[in-house]
Amino acid sequence: MMKRFMPKSPSHTLLAFCFWYIHLLCLVERCKVQVRTNFTDPDEERALNAIFQYWGLSDTSDDWNISGDPCSGTAVDLSIRISEPGIKCDCQSNGGGTCHITAMSVQGYSTGRRRVIPEELLNLTYLTNLTLSGIGMEGSLPSFIGKFRHLRHLDISYNNFNGPLPPEIGTLPSLKHLHIMSAGFNGMLPPELGNLSRLQQLDISSNGFNGLLPPELGNLSSLQELDVSENNMTGPLPASIGNLKNLSFLHLSQNYITGPLPASIGNLMNLRYLDVSMNAISGSTPKKLGNLRNLISLNIASNNFTGSLPPELGNLTSLLTLYMDSSGLSGKIPSTFARLRNVNALWASDNNFTGKKPDFIGSWALTYLSMQGNAFVGPIPSRFYNLTSLQYLWLSDVSNGSPSYFIENMTSLSTL
């Protein structure tokens, strides 16, 4: 005899669903507990709270979760850029369990409160990136800055520090980027900077540093960018600067550097930007500058050079801009300069250049041309009429009544 199928009552179905739902909730909660097993090192968390309290800061981003564990949310997502103020954490390197703060960035915050770097920062021993830029820092840079053995990036620009850099700055073995532009420092540069063997970028511009550039800087074999502009540096450049074989950017303008350019500067074969303008550099222009075949910008303006330009500079065929206003140069512009066809800006005013204006300049792709205040003779070369892309033209011949047809084709000209 066949059994009849008896459907379950609604009460049994509802009870089964409830058991299933409760079981599902338990699994979800268990997953939540299992996912969140890493928490911020308690010493680092206390230090972080104290630092932000000293500086009168409160978090406005998800990078530092002031209401919960700091190393959570986007603070542990390294694919998301750090916000301000914010941190980044590493919860993986030590096998789990503890998260360490590896990056802190505070930029552009000004509350009127006096700010110094507190000793609590020492508890953030895993820092690899520290940016404290434009937040009104005062006082001196503490010597304990040299204890951050993992630090790779340090930016303390646009602050109101005073005094010299501590020599301990040279005890950061992992440092690759050091940015302290317009930070208020003064005094002589510590020779210990030469110990930073991994340093790739050094920007100490717009401070009050004085004295000689330490010859120890020549030990920075990994250095790619060096900016010492707008300081009070004096004396001649050290010959050791020619040891910086990886350098691509060298900016030394607006100092009080004297003496000749060292011939060793011609060893910087990777150099692309060289600016030594607005100093008191004297002597002849080194022939070995012609070795810098990757150079795209050369600025030797406002110096006290003597003699004529070396023909070897005609080897700089990658050059785009050439600034040599008020540099003390004389004589004829070398015929080898005809090879500089890529130059789009030539500033050569207020020197003592002689002879005829080089007609080959008319074949350059110039947008800026300034040659006033020299001792050139003769008319404007006819090939100059091909400079139809000129936007800026400064020639004494033009201002003294050059034929109007000279400028009729220069439809882009805005300054004459």
Tab-separated table of C-alpha atoms in Angstrom:
chain	number	residue	atom	x	y	z
A	1	MET	CA	0.000	0.000	0.000
A	2	MET	CA	1.514	3.326	-1.113
A	3	LYS	CA	2.236	5.911	1.575
A	4	ARG	CA	0.584	9.204	1.136
A	5	PHE	CA	2.890	12.250	1.145
A	6	MET	CA	2.114	14.421	4.085
A	7	PRO	CA	3.404	18.029	3.706
A	8	LYS	CA	5.151	19.594	6.700
A	9	SER	CA	3.175	22.035	8.693
A	10	PRO	CA	3.985	25.767	8.339
A	11	SER	CA	5.297	25.779	11.918
A	12	HIS	CA	7.952	23.158	11.084
A	13	THR	CA	9.070	25.111	7.990
A	14	LEU	CA	9.363	28.355	9.934
A	15	LEU	CA	11.345	26.641	12.710
A	16	ALA	CA	13.777	25.147	10.192
A	17	PHE	CA	14.282	28.530	8.557
A	18	CYS	CA	15.009	30.140	11.913
A	19	PHE	CA	17.635	27.522	12.737
A	20	TRP	CA	19.229	28.026	9.293
A	21	TYR	CA	19.271	31.830	9.671
A	22	ILE	CA	20.795	31.691	13.172
A	23	HIS	CA	23.464	29.312	11.903
A	24	LEU	CA	24.260	31.683	9.024
A	25	LEU	CA	24.591	34.649	11.390
A	26	CYS	CA	26.994	32.693	13.556
A	27	LEU	CA	29.145	31.881	10.550
A	28	VAL	CA	29.211	35.558	9.490
A	29	GLU	CA	30.195	36.740	12.959
A	30	ARG	CA	32.836	34.033	13.200
A	31	CYS	CA	34.290	35.245	9.871
A	32	LYS	CA	34.366	38.790	11.163
A	33	VAL	CA	36.312	37.714	14.197
A	34	GLN	CA	38.697	35.688	12.067
A	35	VAL	CA	39.308	38.525	9.570
A	36	ARG	CA	40.243	41.134	12.177
A	37	THR	CA	43.176	39.515	13.960
A	38	ASN	CA	45.783	42.288	13.469
A	39	PHE	CA	45.837	45.361	15.666
A	40	THR	CA	48.109	48.363	16.022
A	41	ASP	CA	51.096	48.030	18.320
A	42	PRO	CA	49.810	49.622	21.562
A	43	ASP	CA	52.965	51.720	22.092
A	44	GLU	CA	52.641	53.114	18.587
A	45	GLU	CA	48.938	53.817	19.042
A	46	ARG	CA	49.575	55.768	22.259
A	47	ALA	CA	52.403	57.693	20.590
A	48	LEU	CA	50.221	58.547	17.596
A	49	ASN	CA	47.409	59.877	19.763
A	50	ALA	CA	49.858	61.937	21.831
A	51	ILE	CA	51.554	63.419	18.743
A	52	PHE	CA	48.299	64.456	17.118
A	53	GLN	CA	47.097	65.922	20.417
A	54	TYR	CA	50.289	67.979	20.783
A	55	TRP	CA	49.869	69.338	17.291
A	56	GLY	CA	46.184	70.099	17.708
A	57	LEU	CA	45.174	67.846	14.847
A	58	SER	CA	42.138	65.688	14.335
A	59	ASP	CA	41.715	63.197	11.569
A	60	THR	CA	39.554	64.130	8.604
A	61	SER	CA	40.234	61.037	6.538
A	62	ASP	CA	39.839	57.288	6.749
A	63	ASP	CA	43.598	56.762	6.828
A	64	TRP	CA	43.776	57.305	10.560
A	65	ASN	CA	40.713	56.012	12.356
A	66	ILE	CA	40.694	58.088	15.542
A	67	SER	CA	37.540	56.370	16.811
A	68	GLY	CA	38.902	52.854	16.464
A	69	ASP	CA	42.090	50.968	15.796
A	70	PRO	CA	44.436	53.257	13.782
A	71	CYS	CA	45.658	50.446	11.518
A	72	SER	CA	42.317	49.674	9.925
A	73	GLY	CA	40.351	50.756	6.895
A	74	THR	CA	42.364	52.466	4.171
A	75	ALA	CA	45.370	52.714	6.484
A	76	VAL	CA	46.148	49.104	5.591
A	77	ASP	CA	45.232	49.404	1.911
A	78	LEU	CA	48.517	50.419	0.278
A	79	SER	CA	46.827	50.830	-3.104
A	80	ILE	CA	45.046	53.955	-1.818
A	81	ARG	CA	47.051	57.158	-1.537
A	82	ILE	CA	47.495	58.537	1.949
A	83	SER	CA	45.280	61.509	2.838
A	84	GLU	CA	45.964	64.371	5.240
A	85	PRO	CA	46.596	63.820	8.055
A	86	GLY	CA	47.016	60.113	7.700
A	87	ILE	CA	49.068	57.001	8.238
A	88	LYS	CA	49.809	53.750	6.501
A	89	CYS	CA	50.422	50.469	8.297
A	90	ASP	CA	52.071	47.142	7.625
A	91	CYS	CA	50.261	44.154	9.120
A	92	GLN	CA	51.972	41.453	7.086
A	93	SER	CA	55.749	41.645	7.470
A	94	ASN	CA	55.912	40.137	10.948
A	95	GLY	CA	53.644	37.183	10.166
A	96	GLY	CA	50.463	38.772	11.499
A	97	GLY	CA	49.245	39.705	14.939
A	98	THR	CA	50.643	43.231	15.177
A	99	CYS	CA	50.392	46.155	12.788
A	100	HIS	CA	53.150	48.761	12.659
A	101	ILE	CA	52.826	52.340	11.455
A	102	THR	CA	55.154	52.725	8.471
A	103	ALA	CA	54.084	56.100	7.043
A	104	MET	CA	52.816	59.369	8.469
A	105	SER	CA	51.862	62.405	6.423
A	106	VAL	CA	50.730	65.757	7.787
A	107	GLN	CA	50.770	68.603	5.280
A	108	GLY	CA	49.389	72.113	5.128
A	109	TYR	CA	47.724	72.225	8.550
A	110	SER	CA	48.035	75.461	10.489
A	111	THR	CA	46.110	75.986	13.720
A	112	GLY	CA	48.304	78.731	15.189
A	113	ARG	CA	49.625	76.325	17.805
A	114	ARG	CA	53.389	76.070	18.273
A	115	ARG	CA	54.577	72.748	16.967
A	116	VAL	CA	57.783	70.853	17.575
A	117	ILE	CA	58.758	67.264	16.889
A	118	PRO	CA	57.971	65.425	20.151
A	119	GLU	CA	59.954	62.525	21.575
A	120	GLU	CA	56.879	60.294	21.221
A	121	LEU	CA	57.790	60.051	17.543
A	122	LEU	CA	60.605	57.731	18.622
A	123	ASN	CA	58.023	55.031	19.345
A	124	LEU	CA	57.192	54.835	15.636
A	125	THR	CA	60.335	52.843	14.978
A	126	TYR	CA	59.012	51.192	11.807
A	127	LEU	CA	58.533	54.455	9.883
A	128	THR	CA	59.719	54.339	6.287
A	129	ASN	CA	57.969	57.530	5.150
A	130	LEU	CA	57.640	60.716	7.212
A	131	THR	CA	56.150	63.874	5.704
A	132	LEU	CA	55.637	66.920	7.957
A	133	SER	CA	55.356	69.710	5.423
A	134	GLY	CA	53.911	73.197	5.817
A	135	ILE	CA	52.570	72.747	9.349
A	136	GLY	CA	54.502	75.488	11.165
A	137	MET	CA	57.196	73.333	12.784
A	138	GLU	CA	59.521	75.352	15.028
A	139	GLY	CA	62.677	74.814	17.042
A	140	SER	CA	65.555	72.635	15.978
A	141	LEU	CA	65.424	69.266	14.290
A	142	PRO	CA	66.048	66.818	17.172
A	143	SER	CA	69.122	64.639	17.031
A	144	PHE	CA	66.987	61.527	17.556
A	145	ILE	CA	65.918	61.850	13.917
A	146	GLY	CA	68.969	59.697	13.227
A	147	LYS	CA	67.427	56.700	15.007
A	148	PHE	CA	64.870	55.887	12.315
A	149	ARG	CA	66.848	53.106	10.690
A	150	HIS	CA	64.062	52.141	8.250
A	151	LEU	CA	63.293	55.680	7.032
A	152	ARG	CA	63.431	55.999	3.246
A	153	HIS	CA	61.559	59.279	2.673
A	154	LEU	CA	61.788	62.396	4.853
A	155	ASP	CA	60.034	65.654	3.909
A	156	ILE	CA	60.013	68.517	6.441
A	157	SER	CA	59.746	71.361	3.925
A	158	TYR	CA	57.978	74.709	4.375
A	159	ASN	CA	58.364	75.011	8.124
A	160	ASN	CA	59.961	77.416	10.603
A	161	PHE	CA	62.820	75.379	12.018
A	162	ASN	CA	65.976	77.164	13.131
A	163	GLY	CA	69.600	76.260	13.597
A	164	PRO	CA	71.665	73.791	11.577
A	165	LEU	CA	70.892	70.278	10.492
A	166	PRO	CA	72.028	67.846	13.193
A	167	PRO	CA	74.931	65.609	12.143
A	168	GLU	CA	72.750	62.618	13.081
A	169	ILE	CA	70.879	63.198	9.814
A	170	GLY	CA	73.741	61.260	8.266
A	171	THR	CA	72.958	58.090	10.232
A	172	LEU	CA	69.844	57.121	8.262
A	173	PRO	CA	71.143	54.137	6.281
A	174	SER	CA	67.950	53.545	4.275
A	175	LEU	CA	67.196	57.166	3.306
A	176	LYS	CA	66.526	57.741	-0.407
A	177	HIS	CA	64.680	61.084	-0.465
A	178	LEU	CA	65.450	64.103	1.731
A	179	HIS	CA	63.353	67.225	1.151
A	180	ILE	CA	63.883	70.234	3.428
A	181	MET	CA	63.267	73.175	1.109
A	182	SER	CA	62.230	76.470	2.679
A	183	ALA	CA	62.318	74.979	6.167
A	184	GLY	CA	64.166	77.756	8.042
A	185	PHE	CA	67.504	76.007	8.636
A	186	ASN	CA	70.840	77.823	8.664
A	187	GLY	CA	74.490	77.191	9.449
A	188	MET	CA	76.921	74.907	7.676
A	189	LEU	CA	75.897	71.660	6.076
A	190	PRO	CA	77.059	68.678	8.136
A	191	PRO	CA	79.670	66.577	6.320
A	192	GLU	CA	77.797	63.534	7.643
A	193	LEU	CA	75.359	64.014	4.752
A	194	GLY	CA	77.984	62.205	2.723
A	195	ASN	CA	77.203	58.996	4.629
A	196	LEU	CA	73.757	58.635	3.029
A	197	SER	CA	74.930	56.140	0.447
A	198	ARG	CA	71.404	55.299	-0.792
A	199	LEU	CA	70.237	58.904	-1.179
A	200	GLN	CA	68.696	59.666	-4.575
A	201	GLN	CA	67.138	63.104	-4.012
A	202	LEU	CA	68.508	65.916	-1.854
A	203	ASP	CA	66.606	69.208	-1.878
A	204	ILE	CA	67.825	71.768	0.668
A	205	SER	CA	66.847	74.850	-1.342
A	206	SER	CA	65.591	78.162	0.056
A	207	ASN	CA	67.130	77.939	3.516
A	208	GLY	CA	69.954	79.893	5.140
A	209	PHE	CA	72.769	77.376	4.799
A	210	ASN	CA	76.208	78.930	4.474
A	211	GLY	CA	79.855	78.031	4.108
A	212	LEU	CA	81.370	75.575	1.673
A	213	LEU	CA	79.598	72.662	0.094
A	214	PRO	CA	81.075	69.683	1.963
A	215	PRO	CA	83.358	67.639	-0.288
A	216	GLU	CA	81.788	64.577	1.368
A	217	LEU	CA	78.737	65.130	-0.842
A	218	GLY	CA	80.818	63.511	-3.552
A	219	ASN	CA	80.308	60.197	-1.725
A	220	LEU	CA	76.598	60.136	-2.614
A	221	SER	CA	77.050	57.712	-5.479
A	222	SER	CA	73.293	57.039	-5.811
A	223	LEU	CA	72.298	60.717	-5.970
A	224	GLN	CA	70.163	61.706	-8.958
A	225	GLU	CA	68.888	65.176	-7.959
A	226	LEU	CA	70.696	67.866	-5.945
A	227	ASP	CA	69.131	71.261	-5.260
A	228	VAL	CA	71.062	73.720	-3.089
A	229	SER	CA	69.621	76.874	-4.677
A	230	GLU	CA	68.665	80.026	-2.767
A	231	ASN	CA	71.026	79.644	0.174
A	232	ASN	CA	74.159	81.485	1.288
A	233	MET	CA	76.766	78.969	0.165
A	234	THR	CA	80.225	80.442	-0.416
A	235	GLY	CA	83.614	79.450	-1.753
A	236	PRO	CA	84.430	77.214	-4.704
A	237	LEU	CA	82.617	74.042	-5.624
A	238	PRO	CA	84.448	70.890	-4.501
A	239	ALA	CA	86.029	68.830	-7.248
A	240	SER	CA	84.341	65.791	-5.686
A	241	ILE	CA	81.069	66.931	-7.222
A	242	GLY	CA	82.297	65.183	-10.337
A	243	ASN	CA	81.909	61.841	-8.539
A	244	LEU	CA	78.115	62.034	-8.694
A	245	LYS	CA	77.912	59.942	-11.847
A	246	ASN	CA	74.156	59.266	-11.529
A	247	LEU	CA	73.212	62.926	-11.176
A	248	SER	CA	70.614	64.189	-13.664
A	249	PHE	CA	69.605	67.465	-11.951
A	250	LEU	CA	72.022	69.975	-10.380
A	251	HIS	CA	70.656	73.321	-9.178
A	252	LEU	CA	73.079	75.670	-7.399
A	253	SER	CA	71.667	79.081	-8.334
A	254	GLN	CA	71.311	82.136	-6.071
A	255	ASN	CA	74.219	81.525	-3.731
A	256	TYR	CA	77.613	83.205	-3.322
A	257	ILE	CA	79.714	80.500	-4.923
A	258	THR	CA	83.082	81.735	-6.163
A	259	GLY	CA	86.052	80.379	-8.028
A	260	PRO	CA	85.997	78.440	-11.282
A	261	LEU	CA	83.679	75.629	-12.203
A	262	PRO	CA	85.647	72.446	-11.521
A	263	ALA	CA	86.586	70.557	-14.673
A	264	SER	CA	85.302	67.406	-12.954
A	265	ILE	CA	81.763	68.623	-13.614
A	266	GLY	CA	82.313	67.240	-17.095
A	267	ASN	CA	82.177	63.733	-15.582
A	268	LEU	CA	78.434	64.018	-14.935
A	269	MET	CA	77.470	62.255	-18.142
A	270	ASN	CA	73.836	61.684	-17.056
A	271	LEU	CA	73.211	65.342	-16.243
A	272	ARG	CA	70.147	66.865	-17.923
A	273	TYR	CA	69.685	70.103	-15.967
A	274	LEU	CA	72.576	72.306	-14.820
A	275	ASP	CA	71.889	75.681	-13.197
A	276	VAL	CA	74.729	77.648	-11.562
A	277	SER	CA	73.226	81.076	-12.251
A	278	MET	CA	73.318	84.107	-9.946
A	279	ASN	CA	76.604	83.308	-8.211
A	280	ALA	CA	80.097	84.813	-8.465
A	281	ILE	CA	81.723	81.990	-10.430
A	282	SER	CA	84.835	83.158	-12.265
A	283	GLY	CA	87.434	81.849	-14.654
A	284	SER	CA	86.908	80.294	-18.041
A	285	THR	CA	84.022	78.058	-19.013
A	286	PRO	CA	85.281	74.471	-18.729
A	287	LYS	CA	85.759	72.720	-22.050
A	288	LYS	CA	84.592	69.509	-20.397
A	289	LEU	CA	81.078	70.876	-20.202
A	290	GLY	CA	80.948	69.655	-23.768
A	291	ASN	CA	80.954	66.081	-22.432
A	292	LEU	CA	77.436	66.520	-21.046
A	293	ARG	CA	75.682	65.314	-24.172
A	294	ASN	CA	72.417	64.534	-22.338
A	295	LEU	CA	72.072	68.105	-21.112
A	296	ILE	CA	68.792	69.761	-22.106
A	297	SER	CA	69.061	72.925	-19.983
A	298	LEU	CA	72.230	74.930	-19.194
A	299	ASN	CA	72.072	78.104	-17.102
A	300	ILE	CA	75.320	79.966	-16.345
A	301	ALA	CA	73.760	83.460	-16.254
A	302	SER	CA	74.758	86.235	-13.830
A	303	ASN	CA	78.300	85.142	-13.039
A	304	ASN	CA	81.843	86.455	-13.536
A	305	PHE	CA	83.201	84.158	-16.231
A	306	THR	CA	86.035	85.398	-18.417
A	307	GLY	CA	87.023	84.648	-21.970
A	308	SER	CA	85.017	83.139	-24.775
A	309	LEU	CA	82.745	80.141	-24.995
A	310	PRO	CA	84.616	76.885	-25.708
A	311	PRO	CA	83.806	75.287	-29.084
A	312	GLU	CA	83.200	71.996	-27.230
A	313	LEU	CA	79.805	73.306	-26.110
A	314	GLY	CA	78.666	72.635	-29.647
A	315	ASN	CA	78.538	68.956	-28.650
A	316	LEU	CA	75.448	69.619	-26.495
A	317	THR	CA	73.070	68.671	-29.282
A	318	SER	CA	70.264	67.702	-26.861
A	319	LEU	CA	70.169	71.238	-25.465
A	320	LEU	CA	66.761	72.955	-25.429
A	321	THR	CA	67.460	76.052	-23.317
A	322	LEU	CA	70.684	78.045	-22.972
A	323	TYR	CA	70.871	80.910	-20.472
A	324	MET	CA	74.053	82.992	-20.319
A	325	ASP	CA	72.866	86.565	-19.687
A	326	SER	CA	75.284	88.798	-17.741
A	327	SER	CA	77.808	86.008	-17.377
A	328	GLY	CA	80.946	88.010	-18.238
A	329	LEU	CA	81.607	86.156	-21.500
A	330	SER	CA	83.273	87.737	-24.519
A	331	GLY	CA	84.508	86.928	-28.010
A	332	LYS	CA	82.680	85.325	-30.875
A	333	ILE	CA	80.003	82.709	-30.488
A	334	PRO	CA	81.665	79.504	-31.760
A	335	SER	CA	80.643	78.205	-35.163
A	336	THR	CA	80.180	74.744	-33.560
A	337	PHE	CA	76.999	76.134	-32.012
A	338	ALA	CA	75.398	75.584	-35.411
A	339	ARG	CA	74.817	72.016	-34.229
A	340	LEU	CA	72.491	73.178	-31.427
A	341	ARG	CA	69.418	73.005	-33.644
A	342	ASN	CA	67.070	71.934	-30.845
A	343	VAL	CA	67.547	75.075	-28.765
A	344	ASN	CA	64.230	76.905	-28.343
A	345	ALA	CA	65.369	79.581	-25.850
A	346	LEU	CA	68.643	81.544	-26.102
A	347	TRP	CA	69.367	84.225	-23.539
A	348	ALA	CA	72.737	85.878	-24.216
A	349	SER	CA	72.213	89.548	-23.335
A	350	ASP	CA	74.574	91.869	-21.489
A	351	ASN	CA	77.874	90.188	-22.254
A	352	ASN	CA	80.724	91.294	-24.521
A	353	PHE	CA	80.137	89.021	-27.479
A	354	THR	CA	81.738	90.382	-30.646
A	355	GLY	CA	81.664	89.829	-34.389
A	356	LYS	CA	78.603	89.295	-36.485
A	357	LYS	CA	75.478	87.721	-35.113
A	358	PRO	CA	75.677	84.044	-36.084
A	359	ASP	CA	73.350	83.450	-39.015
A	360	PHE	CA	72.932	79.776	-38.070
A	361	ILE	CA	70.719	80.907	-35.184
A	362	GLY	CA	68.086	81.507	-37.864
A	363	SER	CA	67.752	77.747	-38.357
A	364	TRP	CA	67.000	77.049	-34.706
A	365	ALA	CA	63.425	76.444	-33.500
A	366	LEU	CA	63.538	79.480	-31.219
A	367	THR	CA	60.627	80.873	-29.260
A	368	TYR	CA	62.821	83.127	-27.047
A	369	LEU	CA	65.812	85.125	-28.275
A	370	SER	CA	67.667	87.732	-26.239
A	371	MET	CA	71.016	89.102	-27.485
A	372	GLN	CA	70.868	92.766	-26.512
A	373	GLY	CA	73.738	94.558	-24.767
A	374	ASN	CA	76.681	93.005	-26.601
A	375	ALA	CA	79.282	94.260	-29.081
A	376	PHE	CA	77.937	92.585	-32.197
A	377	VAL	CA	78.509	94.343	-35.515
A	378	GLY	CA	76.689	94.320	-38.801
A	379	PRO	CA	73.041	93.899	-39.719
A	380	ILE	CA	70.643	91.263	-38.552
A	381	PRO	CA	71.321	88.116	-40.617
A	382	SER	CA	68.667	87.423	-43.210
A	383	ARG	CA	68.194	83.883	-41.868
A	384	PHE	CA	66.827	85.422	-38.667
A	385	TYR	CA	63.732	86.217	-40.706
A	386	ASN	CA	62.896	82.498	-40.584
A	387	LEU	CA	62.312	82.655	-36.832
A	388	THR	CA	58.554	82.761	-37.281
A	389	SER	CA	57.826	80.998	-33.972
A	390	LEU	CA	59.445	83.681	-31.840
A	391	GLN	CA	57.345	84.871	-28.913
A	392	TYR	CA	60.034	86.975	-27.231
A	393	LEU	CA	62.664	88.982	-29.116
A	394	TRP	CA	65.203	91.300	-27.547
A	395	LEU	CA	67.747	92.715	-30.016
A	396	SER	CA	69.157	96.207	-29.836
A	397	ASP	CA	69.028	96.372	-33.652
A	398	VAL	CA	65.245	95.998	-33.588
A	399	SER	CA	64.703	98.670	-30.968
A	400	ASN	CA	67.001	101.021	-32.907
A	401	GLY	CA	64.952	100.923	-36.087
A	402	SER	CA	65.465	97.626	-37.874
A	403	PRO	CA	63.468	97.241	-41.099
A	404	SER	CA	59.846	96.484	-40.353
A	405	TYR	CA	59.796	93.452	-42.672
A	406	PHE	CA	62.101	91.731	-40.180
A	407	ILE	CA	59.195	91.223	-37.796
A	408	GLU	CA	56.299	91.039	-40.214
A	409	ASN	CA	56.445	87.221	-40.399
A	410	MET	CA	56.686	86.817	-36.589
A	411	THR	CA	52.983	86.453	-35.951
A	412	SER	CA	53.524	84.815	-32.548
A	413	LEU	CA	55.642	87.674	-31.199
A	414	SER	CA	54.355	89.127	-27.927
A	415	THR	CA	57.443	90.948	-26.577
A	416	LEU	CA	59.777	93.142	-28.604
